[in-house]
Each structure stands twice: as structure tokens, then as C-alpha cells.
Amino acid sequence: MQQSNVVVIGCGHMGCDIAAIFLKAGWRVQAVEPFASNRAAAAGRMRDGVAVLQGSWSDELLRVTAGIAEVDWSEARIVIETVSEDLATKQQVFRELDERAPAHIPIGSNSSGFRITDIAAGCSSAHRMANAHFFLPAHIVPLVELAKGEKTSEAAILELQEAFEAVGRVVVKINKDLPGLLANRIQHALMREAFSIIDSGLATPEDVDKAVRYGFGFRYAAAGPILQKELSGLDTQLAAASSIYPSLCNDPQPSAGLRALVEQGRAGTKSLRGFWDWTSEEAAAERLRFEAVLNRAAELVQHSPAVLPGA
């Protein structure tokens, strides 16, 4: 049996949530975090994540270090990089991993905005490097996207897939190296139209959210968009698309309204101002509600897989 030891680079929210998945499954985790404040908070964040997953905590499974040079590679099975979404920072981390991590260990980047081909540029072992993208909150949302770069081997993809599935993740594989991978490309098509609707005054942010959450989005807990249209009728989809598509937003630039909010420092709950104004208590309470609902939904979805013909 292969060893169950993962190296997580970065102890921000994403890194801690990913580490919690593996800790709950009984894996040993070596977490690397250069910033002392994040390092000090890491174990507590991971412990909270394991608690949400209804797992038991063991201090013996976790080791937090300040740098990649301190990692014990003797039993490491995979590496997951979760540093800030900055290409130069990721490239620097990958160059160090290229030099220090034994060549048989596959390395995944949690980035969805940058191609793994660009992140791994100049690395001699780019064949073992791939995008391995989780979704916030990563310990609850089941999906992991695996994308091959121009040099990524199928063996590396299969090793990462095996490790993620061993800890209960649902893996999709993407065979073309594009920014946004799969899910975010679909999500951003929706968000472009949603922000365009708000900018044009067609509907309020509240009604956009209601239309998605209580309308077509409600069905996605039972079926993805392709299966849902298979059930409702592909002919109906074609007819509706022919009528609706010409009026959809296809602007290559982000929403003007969204840009204005960000330029005003209205970044959402992180700044306590976005489309709405929040108190710290309101933002914390909403995050708890959000994660609790997702946790219940994850349980439902994972126990109710679609049954396709021939399955």
C-alpha cells in the first residue's frame, strides 16, 4: 500500500482547508508556510476544518514548517501548491520544488487562473506537474479539477487522481491547458451575464441570486446542466438558445459595475463592503450559514450519484 503523506505549500484558507481533507482521512500532512502569522494559525484552521468534516484530530499527523528545505520527502506521496494567485510567486515555488522534491512525486498547483505550462516553465521535471484545482471552501466542495500542461504525463495525472479519490474527492480531468480550466470557465460565463443584468438595471443583485438559487441552480444538486437538458429535452434547449443567445452579454472586459465596486474598496465580506454593507458579526454568521448548507448539500450529492445508461 502506498504511503499516505501529502505536502501542502501555503497555509492560507485554501491550503488549510485542503490539509483538513487529508488529515480527516488519516493522512500525514507536512504544511509549508513562510509567514509566521499564518504558520501560527494553521493548526487551528485545520482543526476547525476537520471538525466540520466530523473527523477526529491528531497532532501527530501534522507538521508545519517555514520552508520547502525543511520538508521530509522520505514518505511524501504528492505535493499541492496553494500560494497566492501570482504567477511569479508560483513559478518561484515550482522551481524550488523542481530542485528539492524527488522526481517520482507528482506536484499539483491549486491555480485555475494560470496554466500549469506557464507555472512550470523552465522546470526540468514539468512532466510531473499539473493543475490540481479545489473550490472554496475546499474541505466541503467535493470537486478537484486536474489539468494537463503541454509536458504533463498521464502517469502524473493518474497518481494525483488516485490520491484525491482516496480522500473522497470527485475528480474531473481536463486535457487542454486553458485559463479557468473547466468549472470556472462555465462559472464565469454565468457571472458575466449576471453582472451585465445588474449593470443594465434588468434586475437587482437580490433577484439575480434568487433566480439562480431557487430556479435552475436548485436543480444542480440533482443533475449537472447537460444531464438536466437531456431530461428536459435537447430540442427545447436548441429552440431557446436560438432565441436567447443573440441578446446575451459577450463583452470581453469584466463588468463596469464590478470594476467600480472593487475600485471603491468594496470587495465583499473581506472588506465588509460589496453589493451590501456588513458588520463583522454579520459576515461571520453568513459564512457559517453558507458552509453549513454546503456541508449538508455535499452529503446529499455524494450519496445520490446520477445513473447514466450503461453505468
Coordinates of C-alpha atoms in Angstrom, one line a residue:
M1 CA 0.0 0.0 0.0
Q2 CA 1.3 3.5 -0.9
Q3 CA 2.2 5.9 1.8
S4 CA -0.4 8.5 2.9
N5 CA 1.7 11.6 3.3
V6 CA 0.9 14.9 1.5
V7 CA 3.0 18.1 1.3
V8 CA 0.8 21.3 1.2
I9 CA 2.6 24.5 0.2
G10 CA 0.8 27.5 1.7
C11 CA -1.3 27.8 4.8
G12 CA -3.9 30.4 3.8
H13 CA -7.6 29.4 3.8
M14 CA -7.3 27.2 0.8
G15 CA -4.2 25.4 2.0
C16 CA -5.6 24.8 5.5
D17 CA -8.9 23.5 4.0
I18 CA -7.1 21.1 1.7
A19 CA -4.9 19.9 4.5
A20 CA -8.1 19.3 6.6
I21 CA -9.4 16.9 3.9
F22 CA -6.2 14.7 4.2
L23 CA -6.0 14.9 8.0
K24 CA -9.6 13.8 8.3
A25 CA -8.7 10.8 6.1
G26 CA -5.8 9.9 8.4
W27 CA -3.0 11.1 6.1
R28 CA 0.1 12.7 7.5
V29 CA 0.4 16.4 6.3
Q30 CA 3.5 18.5 6.0
A31 CA 2.5 22.1 5.6
V32 CA 4.9 24.8 4.5
E33 CA 4.2 28.4 5.3
P34 CA 6.8 31.2 5.3
F35 CA 4.7 33.8 7.1
A36 CA 4.8 33.4 10.9
S37 CA 1.2 34.7 11.4
N38 CA -0.2 32.1 9.0
R39 CA 2.0 29.4 10.5
A40 CA 0.8 30.1 14.0
A41 CA -2.9 30.0 12.9
A42 CA -2.5 27.0 10.6
A43 CA -3.2 24.1 13.1
G44 CA -6.3 25.9 14.5
R45 CA -7.7 26.5 11.0
M46 CA -7.1 22.8 10.0
R47 CA -8.6 21.6 13.3
D48 CA -11.7 23.6 12.6
G49 CA -11.9 22.1 9.1
V50 CA -11.6 18.6 10.4
A51 CA -14.3 19.3 12.9
V52 CA -16.7 20.5 10.1
L53 CA -16.0 17.2 8.4
Q54 CA -16.8 15.4 11.6
G55 CA -13.3 13.8 11.9
S56 CA -11.1 13.3 14.8
W57 CA -8.0 15.4 15.4
S58 CA -4.4 14.1 15.9
D59 CA -1.5 16.5 16.5
E60 CA 0.8 13.6 15.4
L61 CA -0.4 13.8 11.8
L62 CA 0.5 17.4 11.2
R63 CA 3.9 19.1 10.8
V64 CA 4.1 22.8 9.9
T65 CA 7.4 24.2 8.6
A66 CA 8.7 27.6 7.4
G67 CA 10.2 26.4 4.1
I68 CA 10.4 23.7 1.5
A69 CA 14.0 23.0 2.6
E70 CA 12.6 21.6 5.8
V71 CA 10.3 19.0 4.2
D72 CA 11.0 15.3 4.9
W73 CA 10.5 13.8 1.4
S74 CA 11.0 10.2 2.5
E75 CA 7.3 9.3 2.7
A76 CA 5.7 12.1 0.6
R77 CA 3.2 10.9 -2.0
I78 CA 2.0 14.1 -3.6
V79 CA 2.6 17.9 -3.3
I80 CA -0.2 20.5 -3.6
E81 CA 0.8 24.2 -4.0
T82 CA -1.7 26.7 -2.7
V83 CA 0.3 30.0 -2.5
S84 CA -1.2 33.4 -3.6
E85 CA -2.6 33.7 -7.1
D86 CA 0.5 35.4 -8.5
L87 CA 2.4 33.8 -11.4
A88 CA 5.9 34.9 -10.4
T89 CA 5.3 33.6 -6.8
K90 CA 4.1 30.2 -8.1
Q91 CA 6.9 29.9 -10.6
Q92 CA 9.4 30.5 -7.8
V93 CA 7.8 27.8 -5.6
F94 CA 7.8 25.3 -8.5
R95 CA 11.4 26.0 -9.4
E96 CA 12.3 25.1 -5.8
L97 CA 10.1 22.0 -5.8
D98 CA 11.7 21.0 -9.1
E99 CA 15.1 21.0 -7.4
R100 CA 14.2 19.6 -4.0
A101 CA 11.2 17.2 -4.4
P102 CA 12.2 13.7 -5.5
A103 CA 11.4 13.2 -9.2
H104 CA 8.8 10.5 -8.6
I105 CA 6.5 12.7 -6.6
P106 CA 3.7 14.5 -8.7
I107 CA 3.1 18.1 -8.0
G108 CA -0.2 19.9 -8.3
S109 CA -0.9 23.7 -8.4
N110 CA -4.2 24.8 -7.0
S111 CA -4.3 27.7 -9.5
S112 CA -7.2 27.9 -12.0
G113 CA -6.2 31.3 -13.4
F114 CA -2.7 30.3 -14.6
R115 CA -1.8 27.5 -17.0
I116 CA 0.4 24.8 -15.5
T117 CA 2.6 25.1 -18.6
D118 CA 3.4 28.7 -17.6
I119 CA 3.7 27.9 -13.9
A120 CA 6.2 25.1 -14.6
A121 CA 8.1 27.0 -17.3
G122 CA 11.8 26.2 -17.1
C123 CA 11.3 23.2 -14.7
S124 CA 13.2 20.1 -15.7
S125 CA 10.5 17.9 -14.3
A126 CA 7.5 19.6 -15.8
H127 CA 6.2 16.1 -16.8
R128 CA 5.1 15.5 -13.2
M129 CA 3.4 18.9 -12.7
A130 CA -0.4 19.6 -13.2
N131 CA -3.2 21.9 -12.2
A132 CA -5.0 20.4 -9.2
H133 CA -7.7 23.0 -8.5
F134 CA -10.0 22.8 -5.5
F135 CA -13.0 25.1 -4.8
L136 CA -13.6 27.2 -1.7
P137 CA -14.5 26.1 0.9
A138 CA -12.2 23.3 -0.2
H139 CA -12.8 20.9 2.7
I140 CA -16.6 20.9 1.8
V141 CA -16.9 21.3 -2.0
P142 CA -16.1 17.8 -3.4
L143 CA -14.6 18.7 -6.8
V144 CA -11.0 18.7 -7.9
E145 CA -10.0 19.7 -11.4
L146 CA -6.9 18.0 -12.9
A147 CA -5.5 19.7 -16.0
K148 CA -2.5 18.5 -18.1
G149 CA 0.1 21.0 -19.3
E150 CA 2.0 20.7 -22.5
K151 CA 4.5 18.4 -20.8
T152 CA 2.4 16.7 -18.1
S153 CA 2.5 12.9 -18.2
E154 CA -0.6 10.8 -17.9
A155 CA 1.1 8.9 -15.1
A156 CA 1.3 12.1 -13.0
I157 CA -2.4 12.8 -13.6
L158 CA -3.4 9.3 -12.6
E159 CA -1.3 9.4 -9.4
L160 CA -2.9 12.7 -8.4
Q161 CA -6.3 11.4 -9.2
E162 CA -5.8 8.2 -7.2
A163 CA -4.7 10.3 -4.2
F164 CA -7.7 12.7 -4.4
E165 CA -10.2 9.9 -4.8
A166 CA -8.7 8.1 -1.9
V167 CA -9.8 11.0 0.4
G168 CA -13.3 11.3 -1.1
R169 CA -12.8 13.9 -3.8
V170 CA -14.6 13.9 -7.1
V171 CA -12.1 14.4 -9.9
V172 CA -12.6 15.8 -13.4
K173 CA -9.8 15.6 -16.0
I174 CA -9.1 18.4 -18.5
N175 CA -7.0 17.6 -21.5
K176 CA -6.3 21.2 -22.7
D177 CA -4.3 23.8 -20.8
L178 CA -6.6 26.8 -20.7
P179 CA -7.0 29.6 -18.1
G180 CA -10.0 28.8 -15.9
L181 CA -9.8 25.1 -16.5
L182 CA -13.4 23.7 -16.7
A183 CA -15.7 24.8 -13.9
N184 CA -14.5 28.4 -13.7
R185 CA -15.0 28.8 -17.5
I186 CA -18.6 27.8 -17.1
Q187 CA -19.0 29.8 -13.9
H188 CA -17.5 33.0 -15.5
A189 CA -19.9 32.7 -18.4
L190 CA -22.7 32.8 -15.9
M191 CA -21.2 35.6 -13.8
R192 CA -20.6 37.8 -16.9
E193 CA -24.3 37.6 -17.7
A194 CA -25.3 38.1 -14.0
F195 CA -23.2 41.3 -13.7
S196 CA -24.5 42.5 -17.1
I197 CA -28.1 42.1 -15.9
I198 CA -27.3 44.1 -12.8
D199 CA -25.4 46.8 -14.7
S200 CA -28.3 47.2 -17.2
G201 CA -30.9 47.5 -14.4
L202 CA -32.8 44.4 -15.6
A203 CA -32.8 43.0 -12.1
T204 CA -31.3 43.7 -8.6
P205 CA -28.5 41.6 -7.1
E206 CA -31.0 40.1 -4.7
D207 CA -33.3 38.9 -7.5
V208 CA -30.3 37.6 -9.6
D209 CA -29.3 35.4 -6.5
K210 CA -32.9 34.3 -6.1
A211 CA -33.3 33.4 -9.7
V212 CA -30.2 31.1 -9.6
R213 CA -30.6 29.7 -6.2
Y214 CA -34.3 28.9 -6.3
G215 CA -34.5 28.3 -10.1
F216 CA -32.1 26.5 -12.3
G217 CA -29.4 26.4 -9.7
F218 CA -31.6 24.4 -7.4
R219 CA -31.7 21.6 -9.9
Y220 CA -27.9 21.3 -10.0
A221 CA -27.8 19.4 -6.7
A222 CA -29.6 16.6 -8.6
A223 CA -28.1 16.8 -12.1
G224 CA -25.4 18.8 -13.9
P225 CA -26.5 21.1 -16.8
I226 CA -26.0 18.5 -19.6
L227 CA -28.0 15.7 -17.9
Q228 CA -30.7 18.2 -16.9
K229 CA -31.2 19.2 -20.5
E230 CA -31.1 15.6 -21.5
L231 CA -34.0 15.1 -19.1
S232 CA -36.0 18.2 -20.2
G233 CA -35.3 17.9 -23.9
L234 CA -32.4 18.9 -26.2
D235 CA -34.8 20.2 -28.8
T236 CA -36.2 22.7 -26.3
Q237 CA -32.7 23.8 -25.4
L238 CA -31.9 24.4 -29.1
A239 CA -35.0 26.4 -29.7
A240 CA -34.4 28.6 -26.5
A241 CA -30.8 29.1 -27.4
S242 CA -31.6 30.3 -30.9
S243 CA -33.8 33.0 -29.4
I244 CA -31.8 34.0 -26.3
Y245 CA -28.1 33.8 -27.3
P246 CA -28.1 36.9 -29.6
S247 CA -29.0 39.1 -26.6
L248 CA -26.6 37.6 -24.1
C249 CA -23.5 39.6 -23.0
N250 CA -20.3 38.8 -24.9
D251 CA -18.2 41.7 -23.6
P252 CA -14.5 40.6 -23.4
Q253 CA -14.0 43.0 -20.5
P254 CA -15.2 42.5 -16.9
S255 CA -18.4 44.3 -15.8
A256 CA -18.1 48.0 -15.4
G257 CA -20.2 47.8 -12.2
L258 CA -18.0 45.1 -10.7
R259 CA -14.8 47.2 -11.5
A260 CA -16.3 50.3 -9.9
L261 CA -17.1 48.4 -6.7
V262 CA -13.6 47.0 -6.5
E263 CA -12.0 50.4 -7.2
Q264 CA -14.1 51.8 -4.3
G265 CA -12.7 49.1 -1.9
R266 CA -16.0 47.2 -1.9
A267 CA -14.5 43.7 -2.3
G268 CA -17.2 41.8 -0.4
T269 CA -17.2 40.4 3.1
K270 CA -13.4 40.5 3.3
S271 CA -13.7 44.4 3.3
L272 CA -17.2 44.3 4.9
R273 CA -18.4 46.2 1.9
G274 CA -19.5 44.9 -1.5
F275 CA -23.0 45.0 -3.0
W276 CA -24.1 45.1 0.6
D277 CA -22.6 46.6 3.8
W278 CA -21.7 44.1 6.5
T279 CA -20.7 44.1 10.2
S280 CA -18.0 41.7 11.2
E281 CA -20.6 39.7 13.1
E282 CA -23.0 39.6 10.1
A283 CA -20.2 38.5 7.8
A284 CA -19.1 35.7 10.2
A285 CA -22.7 34.5 10.7
E286 CA -23.3 34.4 6.9
R287 CA -20.1 32.4 6.3
L288 CA -21.1 29.9 9.0
R289 CA -24.6 29.5 7.4
F290 CA -23.1 29.2 3.9
E291 CA -20.7 26.4 4.9
A292 CA -23.3 24.6 7.0
V293 CA -25.7 24.5 4.0
L294 CA -22.9 23.3 1.7
N295 CA -21.9 20.6 4.1
R296 CA -25.5 19.2 4.1
A297 CA -25.6 19.5 0.3
A298 CA -22.3 17.7 -0.1
E299 CA -23.6 14.8 1.9
L300 CA -26.8 14.6 -0.3
V301 CA -25.0 14.9 -3.6
Q302 CA -22.3 12.3 -2.8
H303 CA -24.9 9.8 -1.8
S304 CA -27.2 10.4 -4.8
P305 CA -25.0 10.0 -8.0
A306 CA -26.6 10.2 -11.4
V307 CA -27.2 6.8 -13.0
L308 CA -26.4 7.1 -16.8
P309 CA -27.2 4.4 -19.4
G310 CA -24.7 1.5 -19.3
A311 CA -23.4 2.5 -15.8

